mmCIF file of C-alpha atoms and ligand atoms in Angstrom:
data_model
loop_
_atom_site.group_PDB
_atom_site.id
_atom_site.type_symbol
_atom_site.label_atom_id
_atom_site.label_comp_id
_atom_site.label_asym_id
_atom_site.label_seq_id
_atom_site.Cartn_x
_atom_site.Cartn_y
_atom_site.Cartn_z
ATOM 1 C CA UNK A 96 1.857 18.759 -21.179
ATOM 2 C CA UNK A 97 0.969 15.660 -19.188
ATOM 3 C CA UNK A 98 -2.648 15.562 -18.098
ATOM 4 C CA UNK A 99 -3.597 14.287 -14.625
ATOM 5 C CA UNK A 100 -5.244 10.916 -14.202
ATOM 6 C CA UNK A 101 -9.041 11.006 -14.046
ATOM 7 C CA UNK A 102 -8.816 8.344 -11.329
ATOM 8 C CA UNK A 103 -7.512 10.985 -8.938
ATOM 9 C CA UNK A 104 -11.003 12.419 -8.461
ATOM 10 C CA UNK A 105 -13.433 11.105 -5.878
ATOM 11 C CA UNK A 106 -17.048 10.901 -7.068
ATOM 12 C CA UNK A 107 -17.841 14.153 -5.232
ATOM 13 C CA UNK A 108 -14.853 15.888 -6.804
ATOM 14 C CA UNK A 109 -15.799 14.624 -10.281
ATOM 15 C CA UNK A 110 -19.394 15.812 -9.791
ATOM 16 C CA UNK A 111 -18.217 19.236 -8.678
ATOM 17 C CA UNK A 112 -15.755 19.473 -11.558
ATOM 18 C CA UNK A 113 -18.385 18.605 -14.159
ATOM 19 C CA UNK A 114 -20.898 21.064 -12.661
ATOM 20 C CA UNK A 115 -18.258 23.798 -12.766
ATOM 21 C CA UNK A 116 -17.717 23.000 -16.436
ATOM 22 C CA UNK A 117 -21.403 23.304 -17.265
ATOM 23 C CA UNK A 118 -22.459 19.647 -17.215
ATOM 24 C CA UNK A 119 -25.329 17.976 -15.402
ATOM 25 C CA UNK A 120 -24.804 16.141 -12.126
ATOM 26 C CA UNK A 121 -25.917 12.759 -13.532
ATOM 27 C CA UNK A 122 -22.977 12.806 -15.980
ATOM 28 C CA UNK A 123 -20.648 12.191 -13.068
ATOM 29 C CA UNK A 124 -22.423 8.918 -12.202
ATOM 30 C CA UNK A 125 -22.309 7.862 -15.851
ATOM 31 C CA UNK A 126 -18.600 8.608 -16.190
ATOM 32 C CA UNK A 127 -17.917 6.889 -12.860
ATOM 33 C CA UNK A 128 -19.738 3.786 -14.051
ATOM 34 C CA UNK A 129 -17.752 3.691 -17.297
ATOM 35 C CA UNK A 130 -14.488 4.055 -15.392
ATOM 36 C CA UNK A 131 -14.974 1.591 -12.569
ATOM 37 C CA UNK A 132 -17.689 -0.857 -13.649
ATOM 38 C CA UNK A 133 -17.304 -1.082 -17.421
ATOM 39 C CA UNK A 134 -13.637 -0.146 -17.159
ATOM 40 C CA UNK A 135 -13.112 1.552 -20.502
ATOM 41 C CA UNK A 136 -9.671 2.857 -21.410
ATOM 42 C CA UNK A 137 -10.795 5.713 -23.706
ATOM 43 C CA UNK A 138 -13.237 8.533 -22.925
ATOM 44 C CA UNK A 139 -14.678 8.089 -26.424
ATOM 45 C CA UNK A 140 -16.016 4.656 -25.409
ATOM 46 C CA UNK A 141 -18.453 6.270 -22.947
ATOM 47 C CA UNK A 142 -21.267 6.079 -25.456
ATOM 48 C CA UNK A 143 -24.123 7.477 -23.363
ATOM 49 C CA UNK A 144 -22.108 10.598 -22.466
ATOM 50 C CA UNK A 145 -22.546 13.608 -24.788
ATOM 51 C CA UNK A 146 -19.728 14.789 -27.022
ATOM 52 C CA UNK A 147 -19.185 18.124 -25.204
ATOM 53 C CA UNK A 148 -18.622 16.265 -21.962
ATOM 54 C CA UNK A 149 -16.266 13.729 -23.580
ATOM 55 C CA UNK A 150 -14.304 16.584 -25.174
ATOM 56 C CA UNK A 151 -13.843 18.487 -21.943
ATOM 57 C CA UNK A 152 -12.744 15.324 -20.120
ATOM 58 C CA UNK A 153 -10.270 14.496 -22.889
ATOM 59 C CA UNK A 154 -8.863 18.019 -22.807
ATOM 60 C CA UNK A 155 -8.236 17.915 -19.087
ATOM 61 C CA UNK A 156 -7.613 14.327 -18.019
ATOM 62 C CA UNK A 157 -5.963 11.130 -19.041
ATOM 63 C CA UNK A 158 -7.309 7.605 -18.401
ATOM 64 C CA UNK A 159 -3.992 5.857 -18.775
ATOM 65 C CA UNK A 160 -0.973 7.576 -17.279
ATOM 66 C CA UNK A 161 0.809 4.338 -16.322
ATOM 67 C CA UNK A 162 2.387 1.925 -18.781
ATOM 68 C CA UNK A 163 3.520 -1.585 -17.975
ATOM 69 C CA UNK A 164 7.315 -1.818 -18.127
ATOM 70 C CA UNK A 165 7.995 -5.292 -16.715
ATOM 71 C CA UNK A 166 5.751 -8.067 -15.441
ATOM 72 C CA UNK A 167 7.046 -11.035 -13.449
ATOM 73 C CA UNK A 168 4.786 -13.977 -12.675
ATOM 74 C CA UNK A 169 5.505 -16.418 -9.899
ATOM 75 C CA UNK A 170 4.557 -20.095 -9.873
ATOM 76 C CA UNK A 171 2.279 -19.401 -6.896
ATOM 77 C CA UNK A 172 0.256 -16.866 -8.936
ATOM 78 C CA UNK A 173 1.864 -13.731 -7.497
ATOM 79 C CA UNK A 174 2.399 -11.115 -10.211
ATOM 80 C CA UNK A 175 4.765 -8.223 -9.828
ATOM 81 C CA UNK A 176 4.193 -5.261 -12.136
ATOM 82 C CA UNK A 177 6.680 -2.503 -12.761
ATOM 83 C CA UNK A 178 4.827 0.532 -14.126
ATOM 84 C CA UNK A 179 6.344 3.546 -15.820
ATOM 85 C CA UNK A 180 4.844 6.892 -14.837
ATOM 86 C CA UNK A 181 4.408 9.770 -17.276
ATOM 87 C CA UNK A 182 7.634 11.370 -16.015
ATOM 88 C CA UNK A 183 9.598 8.147 -16.618
ATOM 89 C CA UNK A 184 9.802 7.032 -12.982
ATOM 90 C CA UNK A 185 9.185 3.353 -12.212
ATOM 91 C CA UNK A 186 6.933 1.985 -9.482
ATOM 92 C CA UNK A 187 6.063 -1.520 -8.262
ATOM 93 C CA UNK A 188 2.646 -3.051 -7.734
ATOM 94 C CA UNK A 189 2.046 -6.648 -6.655
ATOM 95 C CA UNK A 190 -0.967 -8.927 -7.094
ATOM 96 C CA UNK A 191 -1.186 -11.780 -4.590
ATOM 97 C CA UNK A 192 -3.537 -14.736 -4.562
ATOM 98 C CA UNK A 193 -4.902 -15.807 -1.199
ATOM 99 C CA UNK A 194 -7.589 -18.280 -0.167
ATOM 100 C CA UNK A 195 -9.760 -15.317 0.789
ATOM 101 C CA UNK A 196 -9.333 -13.389 -2.480
ATOM 102 C CA UNK A 197 -7.034 -11.318 -4.641
ATOM 103 C CA UNK A 198 -4.994 -8.679 -2.947
ATOM 104 C CA UNK A 199 -2.998 -5.834 -4.478
ATOM 105 C CA UNK A 200 -0.084 -4.113 -2.798
ATOM 106 C CA UNK A 201 0.258 -0.509 -3.973
ATOM 107 C CA UNK A 202 3.069 2.012 -3.946
ATOM 108 C CA UNK A 203 2.470 5.563 -2.693
ATOM 109 C CA UNK A 204 5.769 7.332 -3.421
ATOM 110 C CA UNK A 205 8.609 7.158 -5.927
ATOM 111 C CA UNK A 206 11.330 6.009 -3.530
ATOM 112 C CA UNK A 207 11.118 6.578 0.199
ATOM 113 C CA UNK A 208 12.807 8.860 2.696
ATOM 114 C CA UNK A 209 12.196 6.781 5.792
ATOM 115 C CA UNK A 210 15.403 4.827 5.169
ATOM 116 C CA UNK A 211 14.711 1.575 7.027
ATOM 117 C CA UNK A 212 18.018 -0.251 7.101
ATOM 118 C CA UNK A 213 16.627 -3.561 5.834
ATOM 119 C CA UNK A 214 14.669 -2.191 2.859
ATOM 120 C CA UNK A 215 15.657 -2.184 -0.815
ATOM 121 C CA UNK A 216 13.303 0.753 -1.489
ATOM 122 C CA UNK A 217 14.806 2.900 1.215
ATOM 123 C CA UNK A 218 18.079 2.958 -0.714
ATOM 124 C CA UNK A 219 16.450 4.993 -3.461
ATOM 125 C CA UNK A 220 15.433 8.179 -1.671
ATOM 126 C CA UNK A 221 12.107 9.805 -2.392
ATOM 127 C CA UNK A 222 11.844 11.432 -5.757
ATOM 128 C CA UNK A 223 8.215 12.507 -5.405
ATOM 129 C CA UNK A 224 4.808 11.595 -4.003
ATOM 130 C CA UNK A 225 2.391 9.728 -6.238
ATOM 131 C CA UNK A 226 -0.873 11.504 -7.006
ATOM 132 C CA UNK A 227 -4.047 9.813 -5.794
ATOM 133 C CA UNK A 228 -4.816 9.053 -9.453
ATOM 134 C CA UNK A 229 -1.527 7.213 -9.887
ATOM 135 C CA UNK A 230 -2.273 5.116 -6.811
ATOM 136 C CA UNK A 231 -5.811 4.253 -7.986
ATOM 137 C CA UNK A 232 -4.500 3.497 -11.474
ATOM 138 C CA UNK A 233 -2.281 0.734 -10.078
ATOM 139 C CA UNK A 234 -5.439 -1.059 -8.916
ATOM 140 C CA UNK A 235 -7.182 -0.347 -12.217
ATOM 141 C CA UNK A 236 -4.276 -1.704 -14.267
ATOM 142 C CA UNK A 237 -4.195 -4.915 -12.235
ATOM 143 C CA UNK A 238 -7.980 -5.208 -12.554
ATOM 144 C CA UNK A 239 -7.741 -4.640 -16.320
ATOM 145 C CA UNK A 240 -5.094 -7.359 -16.495
ATOM 146 C CA UNK A 241 -7.502 -9.713 -14.686
ATOM 147 C CA UNK A 242 -10.334 -8.647 -17.009
ATOM 148 C CA UNK A 243 -8.302 -9.675 -20.052
ATOM 149 C CA UNK A 244 -8.054 -13.217 -18.656
ATOM 150 C CA UNK A 245 -11.853 -13.435 -18.819
ATOM 151 C CA UNK A 246 -12.172 -15.395 -15.584
ATOM 152 C CA UNK A 247 -14.347 -12.847 -13.850
ATOM 153 C CA UNK A 248 -11.768 -12.253 -11.139
ATOM 154 C CA UNK A 249 -11.870 -9.120 -9.016
ATOM 155 C CA UNK A 250 -9.359 -7.355 -6.821
ATOM 156 C CA UNK A 251 -10.974 -7.863 -3.410
ATOM 157 C CA UNK A 252 -8.302 -6.650 -0.986
ATOM 158 C CA UNK A 253 -5.746 -3.843 -0.948
ATOM 159 C CA UNK A 254 -2.621 -3.421 1.132
ATOM 160 C CA UNK A 255 -0.926 -0.040 1.100
ATOM 161 C CA UNK A 256 2.476 -1.540 1.830
ATOM 162 C CA UNK A 257 4.474 -0.989 -1.337
ATOM 163 C CA UNK A 258 7.264 1.518 -1.775
ATOM 164 C CA UNK A 259 6.884 4.716 0.223
ATOM 165 C CA UNK A 260 5.389 5.862 3.498
ATOM 166 C CA UNK A 261 1.654 6.450 2.877
ATOM 167 C CA UNK A 262 1.367 8.873 5.796
ATOM 168 C CA UNK A 263 4.120 10.996 4.233
ATOM 169 C CA UNK A 264 1.703 11.339 1.294
ATOM 170 C CA UNK A 265 -1.320 11.597 3.531
ATOM 171 C CA UNK A 266 -4.015 13.434 1.566
ATOM 172 C CA UNK A 267 -3.383 11.544 -1.674
ATOM 173 C CA UNK A 268 -3.562 8.258 0.227
ATOM 174 C CA UNK A 269 -6.852 9.299 1.852
ATOM 175 C CA UNK A 270 -8.321 10.352 -1.531
ATOM 176 C CA UNK A 271 -7.189 7.021 -2.989
ATOM 177 C CA UNK A 272 -9.002 5.180 -0.185
ATOM 178 C CA UNK A 273 -12.197 7.174 -0.831
ATOM 179 C CA UNK A 274 -12.129 6.229 -4.520
ATOM 180 C CA UNK A 275 -11.506 2.494 -4.126
ATOM 181 C CA UNK A 276 -14.072 2.163 -1.324
ATOM 182 C CA UNK A 277 -16.838 3.968 -3.223
ATOM 183 C CA UNK A 278 -19.776 1.573 -3.423
ATOM 184 C CA UNK A 279 -20.764 2.794 -6.900
ATOM 185 C CA UNK A 280 -17.257 2.072 -8.205
ATOM 186 C CA UNK A 281 -14.751 -0.603 -7.254
ATOM 187 C CA UNK A 282 -16.574 -1.035 -3.938
ATOM 188 C CA UNK A 283 -13.656 -2.620 -2.104
ATOM 189 C CA UNK A 284 -14.773 -3.006 1.496
ATOM 190 C CA UNK A 285 -12.939 -0.832 4.041
ATOM 191 C CA UNK A 286 -12.279 -3.921 6.116
ATOM 192 C CA UNK A 287 -10.474 -5.442 3.170
ATOM 193 C CA UNK A 288 -8.019 -2.553 3.004
ATOM 194 C CA UNK A 289 -4.897 -2.213 5.157
ATOM 195 C CA UNK A 290 -2.664 0.848 5.364
ATOM 196 C CA UNK A 291 0.810 0.264 6.740
ATOM 197 C CA UNK A 292 2.916 2.998 8.317
ATOM 198 C CA UNK A 293 6.470 2.995 9.588
ATOM 199 C CA UNK A 294 5.101 4.792 12.637
ATOM 200 C CA UNK A 295 4.436 8.474 11.891
ATOM 201 C CA UNK A 296 2.659 9.011 15.211
ATOM 202 C CA UNK A 297 1.315 12.484 14.359
ATOM 203 C CA UNK A 298 -0.447 11.071 11.302
ATOM 204 C CA UNK A 299 -1.843 8.093 13.209
ATOM 205 C CA UNK A 300 -3.855 10.637 15.267
ATOM 206 C CA UNK A 301 -5.171 12.260 12.069
ATOM 207 C CA UNK A 302 -5.936 8.906 10.527
ATOM 208 C CA UNK A 303 -7.879 7.828 13.624
ATOM 209 C CA UNK A 304 -9.991 10.989 13.464
ATOM 210 C CA UNK A 305 -11.039 10.233 9.870
ATOM 211 C CA UNK A 306 -12.742 6.988 10.964
ATOM 212 C CA UNK A 307 -12.271 5.421 7.544
ATOM 213 C CA UNK A 308 -12.834 1.887 8.914
ATOM 214 C CA UNK A 309 -9.771 0.586 7.068
ATOM 215 C CA UNK A 310 -7.180 -1.521 8.885
ATOM 216 C CA UNK A 311 -3.983 -0.058 10.272
ATOM 217 C CA UNK A 312 -0.640 -1.889 10.333
ATOM 218 C CA UNK A 313 2.400 -0.449 12.069
ATOM 219 C CA UNK A 314 5.925 -1.516 11.161
ATOM 220 C CA UNK A 315 7.460 -2.005 14.568
ATOM 221 C CA UNK A 316 10.347 -4.426 13.914
ATOM 222 C CA UNK A 317 11.922 -3.861 17.346
ATOM 223 C CA UNK A 318 10.511 -3.625 20.872
ATOM 224 C CA UNK A 319 12.892 -1.008 22.324
ATOM 225 C CA UNK A 320 14.208 2.373 21.214
ATOM 226 C CA UNK A 321 17.866 1.432 21.024
ATOM 227 C CA UNK A 322 17.311 -1.410 18.605
ATOM 228 C CA UNK A 323 14.499 0.282 16.687
ATOM 229 C CA UNK A 324 16.586 3.405 16.075
ATOM 230 C CA UNK A 325 19.389 1.196 14.733
ATOM 231 C CA UNK A 326 17.164 -0.427 12.131
ATOM 232 C CA UNK A 327 14.594 2.343 11.569
ATOM 233 C CA UNK A 328 15.802 5.951 11.585
ATOM 234 C CA UNK A 329 12.213 7.147 11.954
ATOM 235 C CA UNK A 330 12.337 6.028 15.577
ATOM 236 C CA UNK A 331 14.415 9.122 16.389
ATOM 237 C CA UNK A 332 11.527 11.368 15.376
ATOM 238 C CA UNK A 333 8.788 9.131 16.798
ATOM 239 C CA UNK A 334 10.195 6.949 19.562
ATOM 240 C CA UNK A 335 8.255 3.933 20.763
ATOM 241 C CA UNK A 336 6.504 5.764 23.640
ATOM 242 C CA UNK A 337 5.088 8.397 21.257
ATOM 243 C CA UNK A 338 4.138 5.716 18.766
ATOM 244 C CA UNK A 339 2.323 3.636 21.381
ATOM 245 C CA UNK A 340 0.487 6.757 22.649
ATOM 246 C CA UNK A 341 -0.796 7.394 19.138
ATOM 247 C CA UNK A 342 -1.884 3.751 18.873
ATOM 248 C CA UNK A 343 -3.760 4.068 22.177
ATOM 249 C CA UNK A 344 -5.587 7.051 20.695
ATOM 250 C CA UNK A 345 -6.342 5.091 17.504
ATOM 251 C CA UNK A 346 -7.735 2.156 19.491
ATOM 252 C CA UNK A 347 -9.859 4.430 21.634
ATOM 253 C CA UNK A 348 -11.296 6.234 18.594
ATOM 254 C CA UNK A 349 -11.855 3.247 16.321
ATOM 255 C CA UNK A 350 -11.935 0.142 18.514
ATOM 256 C CA UNK A 351 -10.262 -1.593 15.578
ATOM 257 C CA UNK A 352 -7.424 -4.075 15.826
ATOM 258 C CA UNK A 353 -3.903 -2.896 14.981
ATOM 259 C CA UNK A 354 -1.405 -5.183 13.274
ATOM 260 C CA UNK A 355 2.244 -4.895 14.247
ATOM 261 C CA UNK A 356 4.613 -5.891 11.467
ATOM 262 C CA UNK A 357 7.789 -7.491 12.769
ATOM 263 C CA UNK A 358 10.501 -8.559 10.316
ATOM 264 C CA UNK A 359 12.642 -11.272 11.880
ATOM 265 C CA UNK A 360 16.338 -10.657 11.114
ATOM 266 C CA UNK A 361 18.835 -13.239 12.269
ATOM 267 C CA UNK A 362 20.632 -12.255 15.486
ATOM 268 C CA UNK A 363 19.385 -8.682 15.204
ATOM 269 C CA UNK A 364 15.848 -8.639 16.627
ATOM 270 C CA UNK A 365 14.871 -12.315 16.845
ATOM 271 C CA UNK A 366 15.931 -13.332 20.378
ATOM 272 C CA UNK A 367 13.580 -14.584 23.045
ATOM 273 C CA UNK A 368 14.345 -11.464 25.101
ATOM 274 C CA UNK A 369 12.931 -9.290 22.310
ATOM 275 C CA UNK A 370 9.810 -11.449 22.045
ATOM 276 C CA UNK A 371 9.252 -10.965 25.794
ATOM 277 C CA UNK A 372 9.778 -7.208 25.469
ATOM 278 C CA UNK A 373 7.348 -7.079 22.580
ATOM 279 C CA UNK A 374 4.694 -8.911 24.608
ATOM 280 C CA UNK A 375 5.270 -6.452 27.455
ATOM 281 C CA UNK A 376 4.984 -3.476 25.095
ATOM 282 C CA UNK A 377 1.648 -4.644 23.723
ATOM 283 C CA UNK A 378 0.538 -5.412 27.268
ATOM 284 C CA UNK A 379 -3.118 -4.688 27.897
ATOM 285 C CA UNK A 380 -3.742 -3.870 24.236
ATOM 286 C CA UNK A 381 -3.428 -7.569 23.360
ATOM 287 C CA UNK A 382 -7.170 -8.035 22.668
ATOM 288 C CA UNK A 383 -6.882 -5.441 19.868
ATOM 289 C CA UNK A 384 -3.462 -6.457 18.578
ATOM 290 C CA UNK A 385 -2.011 -8.893 16.108
ATOM 291 C CA UNK A 386 1.676 -9.437 15.474
ATOM 292 C CA UNK A 387 2.648 -10.381 11.948
ATOM 293 C CA UNK A 388 6.047 -12.087 12.029
ATOM 294 C CA UNK A 389 7.800 -11.795 8.682
ATOM 295 C CA UNK A 390 10.947 -13.861 8.096
ATOM 296 C CA UNK A 391 13.385 -11.441 6.448
ATOM 297 C CA UNK A 392 13.739 -11.690 2.679
ATOM 298 C CA UNK A 393 17.480 -11.210 2.016
ATOM 299 C CA UNK A 394 18.333 -8.654 -0.688
ATOM 300 C CA UNK A 395 21.742 -8.078 -2.304
ATOM 301 C CA UNK A 396 21.726 -4.490 -1.064
ATOM 302 C CA UNK A 397 21.813 -5.554 2.609
ATOM 303 C CA UNK A 398 24.149 -8.545 2.653
ATOM 304 C CA UNK A 399 24.744 -8.265 6.397
ATOM 305 C CA UNK A 400 21.102 -9.035 7.205
ATOM 306 C CA UNK A 401 19.986 -12.656 7.074
ATOM 307 C CA UNK A 402 16.729 -14.487 7.593
ATOM 308 C CA UNK A 403 16.187 -15.870 11.101
ATOM 309 C CA UNK A 404 16.619 -19.598 11.486
ATOM 310 C CA UNK A 405 13.440 -21.715 11.603
ATOM 311 C CA UNK A 406 14.236 -22.465 15.275
ATOM 312 C CA UNK A 407 14.469 -18.767 16.153
ATOM 313 C CA UNK A 408 11.208 -18.050 14.285
ATOM 314 C CA UNK A 409 9.432 -20.849 16.204
ATOM 315 C CA UNK A 410 10.797 -19.716 19.528
ATOM 316 C CA UNK A 411 9.777 -16.102 18.908
ATOM 317 C CA UNK A 412 6.289 -17.187 17.889
ATOM 318 C CA UNK A 413 5.886 -19.569 20.847
ATOM 319 C CA UNK A 414 7.068 -16.946 23.309
ATOM 320 C CA UNK A 415 4.486 -14.445 22.081
ATOM 321 C CA UNK A 416 1.761 -17.101 22.117
ATOM 322 C CA UNK A 417 2.576 -18.110 25.672
ATOM 323 C CA UNK A 418 2.188 -14.469 26.661
ATOM 324 C CA UNK A 419 -1.275 -14.405 25.093
ATOM 325 C CA UNK A 420 -0.340 -12.318 22.044
ATOM 326 C CA UNK A 421 -2.219 -13.014 18.790
ATOM 327 C CA UNK A 422 0.388 -13.621 16.146
ATOM 328 C CA UNK A 423 1.214 -15.452 12.944
ATOM 329 C CA UNK A 424 4.111 -16.029 10.594
ATOM 330 C CA UNK A 425 3.506 -14.527 7.161
ATOM 331 C CA UNK A 426 3.800 -17.066 4.390
ATOM 332 C CA UNK A 427 6.174 -16.111 1.653
ATOM 333 C CA UNK A 428 4.717 -15.333 -1.759
ATOM 334 C CA UNK A 429 6.474 -14.889 -5.052
ATOM 335 C CA UNK A 430 9.689 -16.468 -3.767
ATOM 336 C CA UNK A 431 10.860 -17.263 -7.296
ATOM 337 C CA UNK A 432 10.583 -13.634 -8.474
ATOM 338 C CA UNK A 433 12.054 -10.439 -6.973
ATOM 339 C CA UNK A 434 9.883 -10.882 -3.920
ATOM 340 C CA UNK A 435 11.210 -8.286 -1.514
ATOM 341 C CA UNK A 436 9.491 -4.942 -1.685
ATOM 342 C CA UNK A 437 11.442 -2.594 -3.951
ATOM 343 C CA UNK A 438 13.732 -5.312 -5.282
ATOM 344 C CA UNK A 439 12.417 -5.336 -8.842
ATOM 345 C CA UNK A 440 12.442 -1.552 -9.118
ATOM 346 C CA UNK A 441 15.875 -1.337 -7.579
ATOM 347 C CA UNK A 442 17.218 -3.839 -10.155
ATOM 348 C CA UNK A 443 15.629 -1.969 -13.059
ATOM 349 C CA UNK A 444 17.017 1.362 -11.827
ATOM 350 C CA UNK A 445 20.484 -0.204 -11.694
ATOM 351 C CA UNK A 446 20.059 -1.453 -15.268
ATOM 352 C CA UNK A 447 19.144 2.102 -16.311
ATOM 353 C CA UNK A 448 22.279 3.432 -14.588
ATOM 354 C CA UNK A 449 24.444 0.907 -16.416
ATOM 355 C CA UNK A 450 22.956 1.953 -19.741
ATOM 356 C CA UNK A 451 23.652 5.678 -19.069
HETATM 357 S S1 SF4 B 281 10.212 -0.298 4.689
HETATM 358 FE FE1 SF4 B 281 8.658 1.101 3.878
HETATM 359 S S2 SF4 B 281 8.945 2.964 5.117
HETATM 360 FE FE2 SF4 B 281 10.826 1.754 5.385
HETATM 361 S S3 SF4 B 281 12.225 2.516 3.797
HETATM 362 FE FE3 SF4 B 281 11.125 0.761 2.940
HETATM 363 S S4 SF4 B 281 9.405 1.665 1.822
HETATM 364 FE FE4 SF4 B 281 10.165 3.223 3.256
#
């Protein structure tokens, strides 16, 4: 039987588990240190931990539940990993190099049920949620890859923007955040972590109440209900008014800036009129708002959607700026590999189907 990943436990949960199994509290700190600071890949390497403790950990947990299936490296340093889970499912994880550090984009579900019309991942409906351990292990595997290069590089930022809707796998995402933030472990600063949701308003309230200090990004992609429902089915369940109410609550509770993701699709949502509507929608929240404009990355699966022209992108940006909205155009990374989210996995799944 497959054993769960040890990385799924927060330090408190590990401490409690070891106490319940008759071990001293300090063992938890030792094991934690071996996992996240020394980064061993076998329990038997934890050489200051007694044999009974090693045995019970080995019986109940696994350190490596993910195996690397494919790795694509871009000229700009972006690396896309396709990991195989214990049950054979494939997930994507991406390492990006920025001036400010190394950022990893993690996946939270196998497939996704949100069904955004522009997304390669949305075509493969959700198979299951990832455990918190499987989400943490994506970071660990990337960090181990960096360790093997011997350049003393560290994952410094995390974006929860890979395949899946993190708020549809809420508790595992929250446990994952607790583990990676832990100052005795990976110690990735909360302000260096961004969680992106397609707009599950009910969960934005819950997330605000947790006061985790991590950044929130909301995939808006359209400034009115008619258009948003056309490109994002989720808008039927959580229309823009409900979404903006939940964001008001989040801002009130956290006083932290919200990023609005806006994919620019040619002649769909990239007109000046939509930029004006977007500015209006953000309205008096502009001091705590940032709009991330993302030129659409065409994928074979959605041939009818094209990237906006450079002129349309400039006009959209200028219109927002003139209205006093903080915004930027996201620079493309990994353009020479399967850059769009879900593209690599989608291709590999198709290969598997052909083989069947
Ligand atoms: S964009 Fe995100 S939420 Fe929408 S279908 Fe794709 S993975 Fe799911």
